[in-house]
mmCIF file of C-alpha atoms in Angstrom:
data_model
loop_
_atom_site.group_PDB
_atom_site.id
_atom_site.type_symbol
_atom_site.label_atom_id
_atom_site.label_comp_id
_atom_site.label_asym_id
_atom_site.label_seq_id
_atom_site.Cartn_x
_atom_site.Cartn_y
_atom_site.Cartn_z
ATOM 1 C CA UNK A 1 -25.804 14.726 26.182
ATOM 2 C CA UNK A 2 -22.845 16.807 25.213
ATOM 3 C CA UNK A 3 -21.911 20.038 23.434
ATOM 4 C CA UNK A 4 -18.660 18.965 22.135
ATOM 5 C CA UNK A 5 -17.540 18.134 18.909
ATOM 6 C CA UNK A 6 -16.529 15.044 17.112
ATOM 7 C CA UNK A 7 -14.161 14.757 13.863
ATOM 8 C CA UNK A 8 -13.793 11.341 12.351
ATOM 9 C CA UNK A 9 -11.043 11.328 9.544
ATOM 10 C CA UNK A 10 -12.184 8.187 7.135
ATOM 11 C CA UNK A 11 -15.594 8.246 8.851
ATOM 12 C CA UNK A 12 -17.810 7.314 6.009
ATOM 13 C CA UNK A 13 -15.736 3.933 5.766
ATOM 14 C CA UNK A 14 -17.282 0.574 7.179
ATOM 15 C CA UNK A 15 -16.099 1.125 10.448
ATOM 16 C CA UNK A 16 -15.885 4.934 10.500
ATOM 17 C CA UNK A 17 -19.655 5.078 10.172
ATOM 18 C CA UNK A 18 -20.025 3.176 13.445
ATOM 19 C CA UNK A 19 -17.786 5.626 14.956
ATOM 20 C CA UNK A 20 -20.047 8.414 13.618
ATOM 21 C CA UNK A 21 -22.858 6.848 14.931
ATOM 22 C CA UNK A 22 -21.684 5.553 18.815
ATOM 23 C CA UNK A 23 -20.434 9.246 18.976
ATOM 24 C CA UNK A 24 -23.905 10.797 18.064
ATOM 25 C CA UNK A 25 -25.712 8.739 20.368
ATOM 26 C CA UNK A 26 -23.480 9.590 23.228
ATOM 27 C CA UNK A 27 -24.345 13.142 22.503
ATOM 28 C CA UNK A 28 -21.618 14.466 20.148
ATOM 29 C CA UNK A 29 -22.233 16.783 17.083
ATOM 30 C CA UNK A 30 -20.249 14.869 14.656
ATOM 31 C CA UNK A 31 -18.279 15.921 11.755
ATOM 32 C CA UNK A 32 -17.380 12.667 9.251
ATOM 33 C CA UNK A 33 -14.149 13.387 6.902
ATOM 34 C CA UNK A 34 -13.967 11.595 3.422
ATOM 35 C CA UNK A 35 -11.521 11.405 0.708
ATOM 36 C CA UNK A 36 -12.827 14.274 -1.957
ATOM 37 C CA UNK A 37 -13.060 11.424 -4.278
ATOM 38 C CA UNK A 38 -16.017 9.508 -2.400
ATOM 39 C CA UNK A 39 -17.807 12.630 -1.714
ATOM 40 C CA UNK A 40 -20.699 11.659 -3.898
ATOM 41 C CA UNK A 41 -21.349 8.111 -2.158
ATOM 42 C CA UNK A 42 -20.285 9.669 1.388
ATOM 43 C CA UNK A 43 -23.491 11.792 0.788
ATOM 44 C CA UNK A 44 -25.632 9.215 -0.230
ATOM 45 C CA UNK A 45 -24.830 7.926 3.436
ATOM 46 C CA UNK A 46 -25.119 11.280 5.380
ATOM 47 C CA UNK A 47 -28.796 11.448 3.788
ATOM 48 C CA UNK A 48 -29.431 7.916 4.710
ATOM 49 C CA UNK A 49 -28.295 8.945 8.157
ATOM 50 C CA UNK A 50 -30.683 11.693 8.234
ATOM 51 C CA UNK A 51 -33.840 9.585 7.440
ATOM 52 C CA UNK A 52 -33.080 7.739 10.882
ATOM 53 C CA UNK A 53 -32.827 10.992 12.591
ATOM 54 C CA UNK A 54 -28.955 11.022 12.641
ATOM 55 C CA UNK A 55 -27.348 14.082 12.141
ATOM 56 C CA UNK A 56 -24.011 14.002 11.028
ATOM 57 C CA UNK A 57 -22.128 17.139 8.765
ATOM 58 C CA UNK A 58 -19.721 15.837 5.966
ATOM 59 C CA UNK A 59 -16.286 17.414 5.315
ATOM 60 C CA UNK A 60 -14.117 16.526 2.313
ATOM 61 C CA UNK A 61 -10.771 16.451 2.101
ATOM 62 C CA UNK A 62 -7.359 14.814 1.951
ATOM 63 C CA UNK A 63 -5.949 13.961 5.091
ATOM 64 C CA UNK A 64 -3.004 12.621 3.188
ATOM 65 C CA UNK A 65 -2.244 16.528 2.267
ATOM 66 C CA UNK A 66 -1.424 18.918 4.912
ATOM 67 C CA UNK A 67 -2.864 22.015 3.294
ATOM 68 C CA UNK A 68 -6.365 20.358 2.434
ATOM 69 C CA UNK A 69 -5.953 19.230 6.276
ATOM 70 C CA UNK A 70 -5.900 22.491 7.484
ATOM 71 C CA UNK A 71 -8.396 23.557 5.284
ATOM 72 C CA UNK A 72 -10.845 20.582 6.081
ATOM 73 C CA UNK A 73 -10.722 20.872 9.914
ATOM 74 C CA UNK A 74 -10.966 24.739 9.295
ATOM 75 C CA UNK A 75 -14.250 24.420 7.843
ATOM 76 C CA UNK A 76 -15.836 21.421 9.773
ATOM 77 C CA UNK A 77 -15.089 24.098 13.243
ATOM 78 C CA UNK A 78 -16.684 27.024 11.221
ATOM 79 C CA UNK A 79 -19.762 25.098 10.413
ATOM 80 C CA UNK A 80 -20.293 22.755 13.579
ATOM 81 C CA UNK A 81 -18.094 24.157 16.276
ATOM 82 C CA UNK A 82 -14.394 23.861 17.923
ATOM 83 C CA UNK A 83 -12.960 19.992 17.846
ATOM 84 C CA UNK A 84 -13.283 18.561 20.961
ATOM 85 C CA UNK A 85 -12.441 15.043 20.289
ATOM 86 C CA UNK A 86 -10.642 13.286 17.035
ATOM 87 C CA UNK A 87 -10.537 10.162 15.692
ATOM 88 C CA UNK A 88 -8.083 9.293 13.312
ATOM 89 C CA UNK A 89 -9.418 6.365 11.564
ATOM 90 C CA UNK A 90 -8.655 7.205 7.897
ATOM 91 C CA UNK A 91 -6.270 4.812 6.386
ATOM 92 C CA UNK A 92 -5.323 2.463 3.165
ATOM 93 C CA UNK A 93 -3.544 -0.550 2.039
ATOM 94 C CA UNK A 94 -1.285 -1.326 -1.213
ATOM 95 C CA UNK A 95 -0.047 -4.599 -0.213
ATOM 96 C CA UNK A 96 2.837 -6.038 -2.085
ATOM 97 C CA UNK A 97 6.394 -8.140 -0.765
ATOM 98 C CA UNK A 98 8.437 -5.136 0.136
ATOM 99 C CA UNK A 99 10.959 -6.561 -3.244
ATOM 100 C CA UNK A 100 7.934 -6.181 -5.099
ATOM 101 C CA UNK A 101 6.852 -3.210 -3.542
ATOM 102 C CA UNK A 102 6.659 0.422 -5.751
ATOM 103 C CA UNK A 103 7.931 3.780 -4.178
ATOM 104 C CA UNK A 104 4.671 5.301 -4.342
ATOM 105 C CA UNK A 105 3.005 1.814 -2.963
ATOM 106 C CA UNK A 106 4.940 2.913 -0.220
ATOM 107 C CA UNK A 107 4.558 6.439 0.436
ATOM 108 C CA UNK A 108 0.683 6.449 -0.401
ATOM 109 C CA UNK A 109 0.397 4.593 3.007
ATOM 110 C CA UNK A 110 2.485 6.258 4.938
ATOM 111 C CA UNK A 111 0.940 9.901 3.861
ATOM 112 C CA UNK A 112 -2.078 8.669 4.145
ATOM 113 C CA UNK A 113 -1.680 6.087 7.230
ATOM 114 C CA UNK A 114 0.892 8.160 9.334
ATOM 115 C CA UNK A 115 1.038 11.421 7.942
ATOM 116 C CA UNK A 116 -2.600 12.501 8.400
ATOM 117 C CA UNK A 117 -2.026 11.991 12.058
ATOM 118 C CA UNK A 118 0.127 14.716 12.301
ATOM 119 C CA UNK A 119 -1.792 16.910 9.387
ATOM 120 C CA UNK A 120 -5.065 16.869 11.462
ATOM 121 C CA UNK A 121 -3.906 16.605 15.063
ATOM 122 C CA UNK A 122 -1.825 19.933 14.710
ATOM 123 C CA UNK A 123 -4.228 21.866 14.264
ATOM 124 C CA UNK A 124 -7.182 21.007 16.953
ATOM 125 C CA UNK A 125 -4.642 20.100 19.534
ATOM 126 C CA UNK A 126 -4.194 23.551 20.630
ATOM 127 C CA UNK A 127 -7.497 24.705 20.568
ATOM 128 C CA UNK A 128 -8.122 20.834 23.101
ATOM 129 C CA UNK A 129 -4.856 22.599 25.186
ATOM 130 C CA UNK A 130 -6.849 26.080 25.516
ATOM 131 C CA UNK A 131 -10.010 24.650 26.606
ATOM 132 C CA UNK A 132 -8.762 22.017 29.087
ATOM 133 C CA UNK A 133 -10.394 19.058 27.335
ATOM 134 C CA UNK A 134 -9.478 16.624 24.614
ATOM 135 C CA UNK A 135 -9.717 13.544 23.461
ATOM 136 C CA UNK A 136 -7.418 12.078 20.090
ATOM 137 C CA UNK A 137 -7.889 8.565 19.641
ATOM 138 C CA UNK A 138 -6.014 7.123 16.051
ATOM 139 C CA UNK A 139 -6.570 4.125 14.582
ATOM 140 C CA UNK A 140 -3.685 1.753 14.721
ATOM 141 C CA UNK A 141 -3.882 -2.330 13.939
ATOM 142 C CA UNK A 142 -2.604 -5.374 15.184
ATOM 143 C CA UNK A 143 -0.251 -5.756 12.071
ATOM 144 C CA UNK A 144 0.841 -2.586 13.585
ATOM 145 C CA UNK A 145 1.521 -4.798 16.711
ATOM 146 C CA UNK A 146 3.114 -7.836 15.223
ATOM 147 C CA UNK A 147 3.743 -7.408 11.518
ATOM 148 C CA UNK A 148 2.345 -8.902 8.734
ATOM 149 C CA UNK A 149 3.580 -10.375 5.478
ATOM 150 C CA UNK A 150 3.331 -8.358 2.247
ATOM 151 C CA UNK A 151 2.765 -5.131 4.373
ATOM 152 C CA UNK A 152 5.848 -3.352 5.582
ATOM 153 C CA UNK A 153 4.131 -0.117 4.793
ATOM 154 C CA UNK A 154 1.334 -0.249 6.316
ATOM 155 C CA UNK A 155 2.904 -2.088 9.319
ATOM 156 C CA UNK A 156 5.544 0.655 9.232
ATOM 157 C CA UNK A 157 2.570 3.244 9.078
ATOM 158 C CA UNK A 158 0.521 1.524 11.936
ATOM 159 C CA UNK A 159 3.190 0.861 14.409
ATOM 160 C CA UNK A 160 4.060 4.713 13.835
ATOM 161 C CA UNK A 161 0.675 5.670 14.628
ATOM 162 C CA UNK A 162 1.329 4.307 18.590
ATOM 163 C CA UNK A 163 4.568 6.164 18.326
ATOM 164 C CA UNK A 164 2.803 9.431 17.766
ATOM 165 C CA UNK A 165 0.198 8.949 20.180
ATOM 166 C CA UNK A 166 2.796 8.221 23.443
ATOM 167 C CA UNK A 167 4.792 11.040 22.487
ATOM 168 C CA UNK A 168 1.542 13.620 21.776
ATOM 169 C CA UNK A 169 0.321 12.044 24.996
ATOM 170 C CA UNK A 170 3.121 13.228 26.878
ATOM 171 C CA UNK A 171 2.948 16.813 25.535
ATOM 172 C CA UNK A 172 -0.701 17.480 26.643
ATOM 173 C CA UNK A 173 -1.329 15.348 29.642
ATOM 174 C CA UNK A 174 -1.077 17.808 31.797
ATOM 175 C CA UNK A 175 -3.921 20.076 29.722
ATOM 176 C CA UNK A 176 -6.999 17.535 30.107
ATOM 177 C CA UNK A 177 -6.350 16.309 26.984
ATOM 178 C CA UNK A 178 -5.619 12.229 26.421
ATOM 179 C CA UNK A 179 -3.774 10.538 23.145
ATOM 180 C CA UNK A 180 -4.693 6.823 23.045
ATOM 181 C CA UNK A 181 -4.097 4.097 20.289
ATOM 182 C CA UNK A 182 -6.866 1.943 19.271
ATOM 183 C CA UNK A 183 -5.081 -1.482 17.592
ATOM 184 C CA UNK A 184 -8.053 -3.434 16.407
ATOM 185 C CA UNK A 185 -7.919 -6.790 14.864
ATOM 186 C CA UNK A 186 -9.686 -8.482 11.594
ATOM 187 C CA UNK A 187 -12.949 -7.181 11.432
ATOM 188 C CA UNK A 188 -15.976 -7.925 8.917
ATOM 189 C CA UNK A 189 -15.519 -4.754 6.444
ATOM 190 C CA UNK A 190 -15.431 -4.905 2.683
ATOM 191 C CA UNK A 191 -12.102 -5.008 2.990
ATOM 192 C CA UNK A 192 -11.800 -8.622 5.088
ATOM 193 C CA UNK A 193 -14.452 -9.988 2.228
ATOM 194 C CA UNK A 194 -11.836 -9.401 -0.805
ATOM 195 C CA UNK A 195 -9.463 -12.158 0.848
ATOM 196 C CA UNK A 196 -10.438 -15.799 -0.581
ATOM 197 C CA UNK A 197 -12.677 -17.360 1.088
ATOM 198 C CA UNK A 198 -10.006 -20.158 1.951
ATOM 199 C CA UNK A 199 -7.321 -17.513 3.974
ATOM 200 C CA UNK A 200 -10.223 -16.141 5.498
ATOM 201 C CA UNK A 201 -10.915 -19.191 7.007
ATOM 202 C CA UNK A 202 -7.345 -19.892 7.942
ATOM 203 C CA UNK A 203 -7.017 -16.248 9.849
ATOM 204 C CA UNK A 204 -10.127 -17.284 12.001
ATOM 205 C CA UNK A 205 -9.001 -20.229 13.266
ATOM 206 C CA UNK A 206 -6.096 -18.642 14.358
ATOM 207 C CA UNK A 207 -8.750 -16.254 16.183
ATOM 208 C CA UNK A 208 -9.015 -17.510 19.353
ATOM 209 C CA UNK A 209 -12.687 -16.296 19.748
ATOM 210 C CA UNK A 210 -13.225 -17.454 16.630
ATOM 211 C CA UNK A 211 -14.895 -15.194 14.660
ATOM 212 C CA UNK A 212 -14.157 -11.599 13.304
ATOM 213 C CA UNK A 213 -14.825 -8.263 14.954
ATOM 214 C CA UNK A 214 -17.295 -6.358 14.247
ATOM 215 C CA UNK A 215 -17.304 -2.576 13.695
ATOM 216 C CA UNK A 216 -19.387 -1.730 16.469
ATOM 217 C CA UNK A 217 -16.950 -3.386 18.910
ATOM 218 C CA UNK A 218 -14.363 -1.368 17.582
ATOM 219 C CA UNK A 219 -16.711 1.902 18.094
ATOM 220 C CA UNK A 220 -17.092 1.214 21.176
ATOM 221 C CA UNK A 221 -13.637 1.392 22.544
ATOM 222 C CA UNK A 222 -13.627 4.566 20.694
ATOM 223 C CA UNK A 223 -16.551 5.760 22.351
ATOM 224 C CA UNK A 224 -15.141 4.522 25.795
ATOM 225 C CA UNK A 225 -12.003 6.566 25.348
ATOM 226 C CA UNK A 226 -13.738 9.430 24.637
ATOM 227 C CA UNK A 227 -15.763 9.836 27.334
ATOM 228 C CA UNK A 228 -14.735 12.792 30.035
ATOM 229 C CA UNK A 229 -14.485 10.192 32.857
ATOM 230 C CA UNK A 230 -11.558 8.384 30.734
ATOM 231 C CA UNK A 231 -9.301 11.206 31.567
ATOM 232 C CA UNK A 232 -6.758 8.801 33.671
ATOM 233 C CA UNK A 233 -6.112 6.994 30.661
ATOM 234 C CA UNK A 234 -3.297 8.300 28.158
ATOM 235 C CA UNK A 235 -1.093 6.934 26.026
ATOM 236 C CA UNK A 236 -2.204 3.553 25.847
ATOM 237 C CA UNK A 237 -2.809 1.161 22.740
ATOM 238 C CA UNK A 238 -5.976 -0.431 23.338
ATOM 239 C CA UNK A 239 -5.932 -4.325 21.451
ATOM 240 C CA UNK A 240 -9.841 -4.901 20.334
ATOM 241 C CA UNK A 241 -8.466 -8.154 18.285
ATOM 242 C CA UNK A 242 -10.278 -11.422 20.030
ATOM 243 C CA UNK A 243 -7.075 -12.583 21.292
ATOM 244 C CA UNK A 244 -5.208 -12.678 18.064
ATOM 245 C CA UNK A 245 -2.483 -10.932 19.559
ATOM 246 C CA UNK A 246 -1.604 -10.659 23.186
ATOM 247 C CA UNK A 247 1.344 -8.033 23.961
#
């Protein structure tokens, strides 16, 4: 068990509530961020949490908007206790050829994708600097890695995210405190089942353990990167893709 503290941004998501839940069985008190707009279905989880004897404290707000950033992570350290560790897993798509592509298409990712890196990072980083222990671990993708058609925003946005977490990494290093990118690969979500049935096929073939991840996999290497003894590990970008994509 620990006494630390947990934030995941986008933590109510298909893969954000594995997060929640490999982080409160390793002992965390865990804080799960939603967009203000799910609020009502995000607590229709949290109570569904708490029949299984998971606790887990919701916090709303936009990590797409630095104010309400500041705001959210304000309150979530108020009610549960300083942020210890942060996962930035909150993130969208608005896929379109980048001809087709609207201004706003664009810049809703990269607030949203990118952006809320920086807007919740900023302002637990110091308090992780202070107490000689931190762990940040955002939520790339292997499109991030290697492109992908129809998505030079999010691509843009995920490839940025490894940016930010070498050059954070460097800055706190010396504090206790590790930055590490998680890139993960196609994994079965909501999200995966909107593609036809056809192209899903098609992208696992191309799979070469041929089938797609699953959430817990990807909480896993979350939880791994987390722990205290991961401390000589900073700065990385860890692939979870089943071979996909080899760097």
């Amino acid at each position: 068990m620990t006494d630390k503290t947990a934030l995941v941004t986008g933590g109510t998501g298909a893969i954000g509530q594995e997060m929640c839940r490999a982080l409160h069985e390793a002992g965390y008190r865990v804080v799960a961020n939603c967009y203000p707009g799910d609020e009502e279905n995000a607590r229709s989880w949290i109570a569904d949490c708490e029949k299984d004897g998971i606790k887990i404290h919701l916090e709303a707000f936009d990590v797409a908007d630095y104010e309400s950033a500041q705001q959210g992570v304000q309150r979530a350290e108020e009610a549960v206790g300083p942020i210890d560790v942060l996962v930035n897993a909150a993130g969208i798509t608005r896929d379109a050829p980048l001809v087709k592509m609207e201004p706003d298409s664009w810049s809703s990712v990269l607030r949203t994708n990118l952006d809320s890196a920086y807007n919740v990072t900023r302002p637990v980083v110091a308090g992780m600097v202070q107490r000689g222990f931190g762990r940040v671990v955002n939520i790339s993708s292997v499109n991030g890695q290697q492109g992908q058609f129809g998505q030079a925003n999010y691509s843009a946005a995920k490839a940025g995210v490894h940016g930010f977490t070498m050059a954070v990494a460097r800055e706190v290093a010396r504090k206790g405190v590790t930055v590490n990118t998680i890139s993960p690969g196609y994994i079965e979500s909501p999200l995966i089942m909107q593609v036809p049935e056809n192209i899903r096929d098609n992208i696992r073939e191309q799979i070469p353990v041929g089938r797609f991840g699953k959430p817990a996999e990807i909480a896993r290497a979350v939880k791994f990167l987390c722990e205290e003894h991961s401390g000589f590990i900073t700065g990385a970008d860890l692939s979870v893709n089943g071979g996909y994509y080899m760097s």
